[in-house]
Tab-separated table of C-alpha atoms and ligand atoms in Angstrom:
chain	number	residue	atom	x	y	z
A	1	MET	CA	-76.956	7.464	-81.474
A	2	ARG	CA	-73.421	8.907	-80.972
A	3	ARG	CA	-71.449	9.967	-83.798
A	4	ARG	CA	-68.004	8.262	-84.418
A	5	ASP	CA	-66.247	11.868	-84.283
A	6	GLN	CA	-68.395	12.579	-81.030
A	7	PRO	CA	-66.164	12.773	-77.832
A	8	MET	CA	-66.937	10.167	-75.265
A	9	ASP	CA	-69.196	11.151	-72.168
A	10	VAL	CA	-67.196	8.858	-70.047
A	11	LYS	CA	-63.256	9.017	-69.855
A	12	TYR	CA	-61.432	5.699	-69.846
A	13	TRP	CA	-60.098	4.825	-66.873
A	14	SER	CA	-56.507	5.409	-66.332
A	15	PHE	CA	-56.008	5.424	-62.536
A	16	ALA	CA	-57.861	2.775	-60.481
A	17	GLY	CA	-57.139	2.284	-56.602
A	18	LEU	CA	-57.753	-1.405	-55.533
A	19	MET	CA	-59.247	-0.946	-51.960
A	20	LEU	CA	-57.387	-4.525	-50.336
A	21	THR	CA	-59.114	-4.018	-47.169
A	22	CYS	CA	-62.052	-1.641	-45.201
A	23	TRP	CA	-60.005	-2.372	-41.970
A	24	CYS	CA	-57.662	-0.039	-40.623
A	25	ASN	CA	-55.864	0.237	-37.094
A	26	ALA	CA	-57.051	4.022	-37.034
A	27	ARG	CA	-60.543	5.650	-37.206
A	28	CYS	CA	-59.617	8.929	-38.750
A	29	VAL	CA	-62.017	11.344	-38.338
A	30	SER	CA	-61.227	12.449	-41.873
A	31	CYS	CA	-61.932	9.073	-43.364
A	32	TYR	CA	-64.251	9.369	-46.407
A	33	LEU	CA	-64.511	5.471	-46.604
A	34	CYS	CA	-65.588	4.819	-42.574
A	35	SER	CA	-62.415	2.407	-42.272
A	36	GLY	CA	-61.149	1.368	-38.732
A	37	PRO	CA	-60.644	-1.794	-36.542
A	38	ASP	CA	-64.223	-3.231	-36.608
A	39	ARG	CA	-64.005	-3.687	-40.513
A	40	GLN	CA	-63.428	-7.026	-41.967
A	41	GLU	CA	-63.728	-6.770	-45.914
A	42	GLU	CA	-61.103	-7.967	-47.558
A	43	MET	CA	-60.266	-8.238	-51.400
A	44	LYS	CA	-59.054	-11.578	-52.112
A	45	ILE	CA	-55.825	-12.188	-54.172
A	46	ASP	CA	-57.483	-14.030	-57.343
A	47	PHE	CA	-60.077	-11.226	-57.419
A	48	ALA	CA	-57.648	-8.469	-56.911
A	49	LEU	CA	-55.459	-9.936	-59.706
A	50	ARG	CA	-58.547	-9.929	-62.061
A	51	LEU	CA	-59.704	-6.624	-61.382
A	52	TRP	CA	-56.063	-5.548	-61.731
A	53	ARG	CA	-56.073	-7.108	-65.635
A	54	GLU	CA	-59.358	-6.061	-66.516
A	55	LEU	CA	-58.843	-2.443	-65.564
A	56	ILE	CA	-55.572	-2.362	-67.629
A	57	GLU	CA	-57.466	-4.332	-70.669
A	58	ALA	CA	-60.501	-1.857	-70.498
A	59	SER	CA	-58.678	1.284	-71.616
A	60	PRO	CA	-56.837	1.659	-74.527
A	61	HIS	CA	-54.385	3.578	-72.905
A	62	GLY	CA	-53.961	1.029	-70.268
A	63	CYS	CA	-54.454	1.891	-66.261
A	64	ARG	CA	-52.084	2.863	-63.363
A	65	ILE	CA	-53.096	0.727	-60.444
A	66	HIS	CA	-52.617	1.839	-57.032
A	67	LEU	CA	-53.014	-0.232	-53.601
A	68	SER	CA	-55.467	1.213	-50.783
A	69	GLY	CA	-57.343	0.600	-47.954
A	70	GLY	CA	-58.403	0.920	-45.162
A	71	GLU	CA	-54.741	-0.037	-44.578
A	72	PRO	CA	-53.048	-2.150	-46.838
A	73	PHE	CA	-50.129	-3.142	-44.618
A	74	GLY	CA	-52.810	-4.587	-42.098
A	75	ASN	CA	-51.758	-8.020	-43.864
A	76	TRP	CA	-48.140	-7.831	-45.128
A	77	LEU	CA	-48.133	-11.358	-46.444
A	78	ARG	CA	-51.141	-10.872	-48.592
A	79	LEU	CA	-50.116	-7.454	-49.854
A	80	ILE	CA	-46.578	-8.873	-50.674
A	81	GLU	CA	-47.818	-11.664	-52.591
A	82	LEU	CA	-50.486	-9.708	-54.440
A	83	CYS	CA	-47.254	-7.592	-55.733
A	84	ARG	CA	-45.214	-10.532	-56.394
A	85	ARG	CA	-48.080	-12.745	-58.651
A	86	ALA	CA	-48.831	-9.550	-60.409
A	87	GLN	CA	-45.240	-8.885	-61.459
A	88	SER	CA	-44.918	-12.446	-62.551
A	89	CYS	CA	-48.426	-12.379	-64.370
A	90	GLY	CA	-47.018	-9.090	-66.425
A	91	LEU	CA	-49.550	-7.218	-64.598
A	92	ARG	CA	-47.900	-3.267	-64.788
A	93	PRO	CA	-47.283	-0.764	-63.696
A	94	LEU	CA	-48.054	-0.894	-59.582
A	95	GLU	CA	-48.145	3.053	-59.844
A	96	LYS	CA	-47.912	3.192	-55.747
A	97	ILE	CA	-49.352	1.946	-52.362
A	98	GLU	CA	-50.688	4.184	-49.685
A	99	THR	CA	-50.320	3.727	-45.745
A	100	ASN	CA	-50.471	5.623	-42.787
A	101	ALA	CA	-47.032	3.913	-41.696
A	102	PHE	CA	-48.637	2.463	-38.308
A	103	TRP	CA	-46.336	-0.686	-38.992
A	104	ALA	CA	-43.022	1.251	-39.078
A	105	THR	CA	-41.576	0.587	-35.949
A	106	ASP	CA	-38.460	-1.227	-36.457
A	107	ALA	CA	-35.949	0.257	-39.213
A	108	LYS	CA	-34.419	-2.994	-40.480
A	109	ALA	CA	-37.996	-4.594	-40.398
A	110	VAL	CA	-39.282	-1.502	-42.533
A	111	ARG	CA	-36.084	-1.877	-45.028
A	112	ASP	CA	-36.859	-5.316	-45.614
A	113	ARG	CA	-40.540	-4.593	-46.585
A	114	LEU	CA	-39.702	-1.449	-48.830
A	115	SER	CA	-36.807	-3.593	-50.714
A	116	ALA	CA	-39.360	-6.772	-50.839
A	117	LEU	CA	-41.710	-4.181	-52.693
A	118	ASP	CA	-39.317	-2.615	-54.459
A	119	GLU	CA	-38.305	-5.903	-56.352
A	120	ALA	CA	-42.197	-6.492	-56.709
A	121	GLY	CA	-42.580	-3.654	-58.812
A	122	MET	CA	-44.297	-0.982	-56.561
A	123	GLY	CA	-43.712	2.539	-58.050
A	124	LYS	CA	-44.011	4.825	-55.340
A	125	LEU	CA	-44.736	4.858	-51.406
A	126	VAL	CA	-47.403	7.202	-50.338
A	127	ILE	CA	-47.427	7.995	-46.393
A	128	SER	CA	-50.512	9.858	-45.058
A	129	THR	CA	-49.920	11.991	-41.880
A	130	ASP	CA	-52.268	14.994	-40.776
A	131	PRO	CA	-53.570	15.777	-37.213
A	132	TYR	CA	-56.441	12.807	-38.146
A	133	HIS	CA	-54.092	10.326	-38.562
A	134	GLN	CA	-51.597	11.698	-35.675
A	135	GLN	CA	-54.903	10.613	-33.264
A	136	TYR	CA	-54.147	7.055	-33.884
A	137	ILE	CA	-50.367	7.211	-35.201
A	138	PRO	CA	-47.254	8.242	-33.665
A	139	ILE	CA	-45.860	10.844	-35.810
A	140	GLU	CA	-42.368	9.278	-35.363
A	141	ARG	CA	-43.144	6.141	-37.510
A	142	CYS	CA	-44.388	8.610	-40.512
A	143	ARG	CA	-40.935	10.100	-40.052
A	144	LEU	CA	-38.767	6.710	-40.020
A	145	LEU	CA	-40.893	5.334	-42.731
A	146	ALA	CA	-40.361	8.559	-44.919
A	147	ARG	CA	-36.353	8.627	-44.177
A	148	LEU	CA	-36.000	4.958	-44.970
A	149	ALA	CA	-38.181	4.856	-47.866
A	150	GLU	CA	-36.209	7.602	-49.447
A	151	GLU	CA	-33.099	5.815	-48.717
A	152	VAL	CA	-34.433	2.616	-50.409
A	153	LEU	CA	-36.400	3.965	-53.153
A	154	GLY	CA	-34.847	7.238	-53.424
A	155	PRO	CA	-36.951	10.774	-52.730
A	156	ASP	CA	-38.665	10.633	-56.201
A	157	ARG	CA	-40.844	7.346	-55.057
A	158	VAL	CA	-41.806	8.545	-51.695
A	159	GLN	CA	-44.934	10.840	-51.473
A	160	VAL	CA	-46.018	12.583	-48.515
A	161	ARG	CA	-49.511	13.763	-47.633
A	162	TRP	CA	-48.734	16.195	-46.216
A	163	ARG	CA	-45.124	17.168	-46.037
A	164	ASP	CA	-45.761	20.424	-44.150
A	165	TRP	CA	-47.395	18.456	-41.389
A	166	LEU	CA	-44.565	15.976	-41.441
A	167	ALA	CA	-41.961	18.420	-40.925
A	168	GLU	CA	-44.024	20.359	-38.045
A	169	GLY	CA	-46.771	18.182	-36.767
A	170	THR	CA	-47.158	16.121	-33.495
A	171	ASP	CA	-49.285	13.426	-32.063
A	172	THR	CA	-52.720	14.429	-31.141
A	173	ASP	CA	-53.900	11.829	-28.843
A	174	HIS	CA	-52.483	13.467	-26.053
A	175	LEU	CA	-54.229	16.508	-26.437
A	176	THR	CA	-57.565	17.295	-24.452
A	177	SER	CA	-60.813	16.997	-26.478
A	178	ALA	CA	-61.203	20.639	-26.725
A	179	GLU	CA	-57.613	21.023	-28.215
A	180	ARG	CA	-57.644	18.306	-30.588
A	181	THR	CA	-61.305	19.885	-31.674
A	182	ALA	CA	-59.702	23.311	-32.231
A	183	LEU	CA	-56.762	21.891	-34.004
A	184	PHE	CA	-59.158	19.849	-36.369
A	185	ALA	CA	-61.252	22.827	-36.931
A	186	ARG	CA	-58.331	24.940	-37.988
A	187	TYR	CA	-56.979	22.122	-40.173
A	188	ALA	CA	-60.357	21.193	-42.002
A	189	ALA	CA	-60.779	25.030	-43.011
A	190	GLU	CA	-57.783	24.681	-45.315
A	191	GLY	CA	-59.903	22.747	-47.357
A	192	ARG	CA	-57.679	19.351	-48.544
A	193	ASP	CA	-60.230	16.798	-47.318
A	194	ARG	CA	-63.168	15.145	-48.661
A	195	LEU	CA	-66.549	15.675	-47.083
A	196	ASN	CA	-68.070	12.314	-47.530
A	197	GLY	CA	-67.896	9.121	-45.327
A	198	ARG	CA	-67.016	10.034	-41.760
A	199	ALA	CA	-65.438	13.422	-42.394
A	200	ALA	CA	-68.982	14.332	-43.762
A	201	LYS	CA	-70.312	13.380	-40.764
A	202	VAL	CA	-67.819	14.506	-38.012
A	203	LEU	CA	-65.496	17.192	-39.812
A	204	ALA	CA	-67.718	19.289	-41.777
A	205	ARG	CA	-69.654	20.711	-38.534
A	206	HIS	CA	-66.107	22.563	-37.938
A	207	LEU	CA	-66.481	24.630	-41.163
A	208	ARG	CA	-68.720	27.509	-42.357
A	209	LEU	CA	-71.949	26.367	-43.371
A	210	GLN	CA	-74.170	27.109	-46.367
A	211	PRO	CA	-78.049	26.489	-46.787
A	212	ALA	CA	-78.787	23.744	-49.416
A	213	GLY	CA	-79.704	26.058	-51.969
A	214	ALA	CA	-76.379	27.776	-52.136
A	215	PHE	CA	-74.810	24.819	-54.054
A	216	ALA	CA	-77.335	25.010	-56.895
A	217	GLY	CA	-76.042	24.123	-60.558
A	218	ARG	CA	-72.836	23.031	-59.016
A	219	ARG	CA	-72.977	19.971	-61.455
A	220	CYS	CA	-70.698	16.787	-60.713
A	221	ARG	CA	-69.856	15.929	-64.296
A	222	GLU	CA	-66.093	15.885	-63.965
A	223	PRO	CA	-65.719	14.067	-60.927
A	224	LEU	CA	-67.926	11.395	-61.959
A	225	LEU	CA	-67.636	10.743	-65.579
A	226	ARG	CA	-64.474	12.507	-66.594
A	227	SER	CA	-61.965	12.319	-63.637
A	228	ARG	CA	-60.307	8.957	-65.182
A	229	HIS	CA	-59.978	8.069	-61.764
A	230	VAL	CA	-61.994	5.015	-60.089
A	231	HIS	CA	-61.644	3.006	-57.117
A	232	VAL	CA	-62.888	-0.573	-56.501
A	233	ASP	CA	-64.065	-1.922	-53.134
A	234	PRO	CA	-63.360	-5.333	-51.562
A	235	GLU	CA	-66.466	-6.431	-52.946
A	236	GLY	CA	-66.242	-5.376	-56.487
A	237	ARG	CA	-67.846	-1.797	-56.178
A	238	VAL	CA	-66.478	0.358	-59.056
A	239	MET	CA	-66.757	4.088	-57.245
A	240	PRO	CA	-65.604	7.373	-58.717
A	241	GLY	CA	-62.094	8.572	-57.320
A	242	THR	CA	-63.377	11.063	-55.199
A	243	CYS	CA	-67.200	10.278	-54.581
A	244	ALA	CA	-67.007	7.338	-51.770
A	245	GLY	CA	-70.343	5.389	-51.733
A	246	ILE	CA	-71.495	5.896	-55.449
A	247	VAL	CA	-71.302	2.797	-57.232
A	248	LEU	CA	-70.914	2.800	-61.058
A	249	GLY	CA	-71.272	-1.022	-61.102
A	250	LYS	CA	-70.349	-4.084	-59.713
A	251	ALA	CA	-67.381	-5.898	-60.933
A	252	ASP	CA	-68.080	-9.355	-58.659
A	253	THR	CA	-70.766	-10.106	-61.311
A	254	GLN	CA	-69.660	-7.921	-64.478
A	255	PRO	CA	-66.152	-7.162	-66.400
A	256	ILE	CA	-64.790	-3.613	-65.781
A	257	ALA	CA	-64.944	-3.036	-69.396
A	258	ASP	CA	-68.741	-4.139	-69.332
A	259	ILE	CA	-69.273	-1.686	-66.359
A	260	TRP	CA	-67.500	1.333	-67.945
A	261	ARG	CA	-69.550	0.385	-71.615
A	262	ARG	CA	-72.816	0.588	-69.700
A	263	LEU	CA	-72.047	3.771	-67.819
A	264	GLU	CA	-71.021	5.641	-71.380
A	265	ALA	CA	-74.382	3.972	-72.754
A	266	ASP	CA	-77.000	4.969	-69.872
A	267	HIS	CA	-75.104	7.591	-67.088
A	268	ALA	CA	-77.747	10.413	-67.885
A	269	ARG	CA	-80.838	8.009	-67.175
A	270	ARG	CA	-79.376	7.026	-63.878
A	271	PRO	CA	-81.212	8.492	-60.904
A	272	ILE	CA	-78.464	9.426	-58.535
A	273	VAL	CA	-75.159	9.492	-61.053
A	274	GLY	CA	-77.192	10.858	-63.970
A	275	ARG	CA	-78.575	13.698	-61.847
A	276	LEU	CA	-75.413	14.406	-59.882
A	277	ALA	CA	-73.437	14.659	-63.260
A	278	GLU	CA	-76.060	17.087	-64.979
A	279	SER	CA	-77.435	19.037	-61.591
A	280	GLY	CA	-75.000	18.421	-58.756
A	281	PRO	CA	-76.420	17.560	-55.390
A	282	ALA	CA	-79.378	20.027	-55.455
A	283	GLY	CA	-80.519	18.167	-58.124
A	284	LEU	CA	-81.485	15.494	-55.998
A	285	LEU	CA	-83.137	17.335	-53.434
A	286	ALA	CA	-86.691	17.420	-55.101
A	287	ASP	CA	-86.998	13.402	-54.855
A	288	ALA	CA	-85.542	13.330	-51.387
A	289	ARG	CA	-87.808	15.983	-49.815
A	290	ALA	CA	-90.608	14.000	-51.765
A	291	ALA	CA	-89.212	11.032	-49.948
A	292	GLY	CA	-89.444	12.498	-46.622
A	293	PHE	CA	-85.913	14.148	-46.387
A	294	VAL	CA	-85.192	17.245	-44.226
A	295	PRO	CA	-82.172	19.295	-45.212
A	296	GLN	CA	-79.977	20.545	-42.408
A	297	THR	CA	-79.746	24.083	-41.731
A	298	GLY	CA	-76.055	24.289	-43.511
A	299	TYR	CA	-73.303	22.436	-45.408
A	300	ALA	CA	-69.705	22.723	-45.390
A	301	GLY	CA	-69.857	22.099	-49.324
A	302	LYS	CA	-71.644	20.771	-51.999
A	303	CYS	CA	-69.963	17.137	-51.480
A	304	HIS	CA	-71.286	17.219	-47.517
A	305	LEU	CA	-74.826	18.287	-49.224
A	306	CYS	CA	-74.273	14.854	-51.547
A	307	TRP	CA	-73.542	12.813	-48.604
A	308	ASP	CA	-76.381	13.941	-46.616
A	309	VAL	CA	-78.738	13.440	-49.466
A	310	ARG	CA	-77.213	9.775	-50.599
A	311	ARG	CA	-76.995	8.810	-46.769
A	312	PHE	CA	-81.073	9.481	-46.650
A	313	PHE	CA	-81.808	7.429	-49.497
A	314	ALA	CA	-79.492	4.551	-48.779
A	315	LEU	CA	-80.563	4.558	-45.218
A	316	GLN	CA	-84.077	4.085	-46.402
A	317	ASN	CA	-83.061	1.495	-48.955
A	318	LEU	CA	-83.463	3.645	-51.953
A	319	HIS	CA	-81.239	3.586	-54.961
A	320	GLU	CA	-79.439	0.479	-53.546
A	321	GLY	CA	-77.733	-0.296	-57.126
A	322	GLU	CA	-76.002	3.041	-57.263
A	323	LEU	CA	-75.493	3.717	-53.707
A	324	GLY	CA	-73.552	1.075	-51.424
A	325	PRO	CA	-71.937	-0.180	-49.079
A	326	ARG	CA	-74.749	0.349	-47.031
A	327	TRP	CA	-72.870	-0.076	-43.783
A	328	LEU	CA	-70.761	2.941	-44.717
A	329	TYR	CA	-73.563	5.109	-44.934
A	330	ALA	CA	-75.111	3.532	-41.619
A	331	GLU	CA	-71.852	4.227	-39.381
A	332	GLU	CA	-72.891	6.348	-36.292
A	333	ALA	CA	-70.869	9.656	-36.108
B	1	SF4	S1	-58.020	7.730	-43.259
B	1	SF4	FE1	-56.803	6.277	-43.762
B	1	SF4	S2	-55.736	5.660	-42.062
B	1	SF4	FE2	-57.488	7.053	-41.319
B	1	SF4	S3	-58.918	5.778	-41.059
B	1	SF4	FE3	-59.269	5.903	-43.217
B	1	SF4	S4	-57.961	4.256	-44.430
B	1	SF4	FE4	-57.243	4.105	-41.766
B	2	SF4	S1	-71.393	16.209	-54.839
B	2	SF4	FE1	-71.467	14.221	-54.800
B	2	SF4	S2	-70.969	13.720	-56.656
B	2	SF4	FE2	-70.317	15.587	-56.463
B	2	SF4	S3	-68.015	15.620	-56.231
B	2	SF4	FE3	-68.973	15.698	-54.385
B	2	SF4	S4	-69.281	13.464	-53.642
B	2	SF4	FE4	-68.783	13.603	-55.586
């Protein structure tokens, strides 16, 4: 039993993203959540409010909430209703909302929405822009949104990922397939992308690959247990902030505080999370090989290897309690 003065293995969750939807107008090759126009999962407003309250109450330090997707502006009326209801319930703070700016086509409408979100308690607006997003969203919309958001909210409340691309980038939908592939490969080599989901399937092939054995000993205790950051998907799966598809618990059937307590109590015994925390993805290889997994000749990083092994397990319906949703793993590249 843990002594009272012993540090906890699992840090309290202080930053949480509510994934309001898996729908997105875009289908970026870098998307570690495999969002796209064909996804229909949506988080109900009452469920989002329950999660919001439970996340704040589960940590003695509180929890800062951000809203993401998919693309949360795909359903504006739902987004603003959620923010207003959270505010009227006294649920604070709403740290930020993330968007790809696809909706920023008209200056007056953009100003109106930003003012409404400001009044409803939004802290920051985060705008995503890079070569992958600009295959689907004209960069002028990102520039318009960034300019108007700085005007309405003030520059300190506008975050752009990434500023260098916003300043110098171009649309990439008009490029030939070969030109786009070359640009994506150059950009991916800068190492800003998380190699899970579609990014692992599509982007990783452009990077320098190493055999699976090269990642031995690269343990994952920090991102899984110590990062203080989680995401919750529309169906209530609680996932580590940077590790899409790893399920720490299901909030549709359990309060957030119970999910945290169970993780603190039994993480070391969990076949996926426990093994990854202790040994990293190379630690999953023996079990995977025994079940028929054959490693690829090379991987672009430990997260790419992790994704490949987890995908194998998920498609074999193994470790279903810790891996999901299944469609995330099943998407064809
Ligand atoms: S990366 Fe963002 S904008 Fe692109 S498909 Fe995923 S959710 Fe949509
Ligand atoms: S290797 Fe897996 S568990 Fe570790 S950080 Fe990457 S995705 Fe997360």
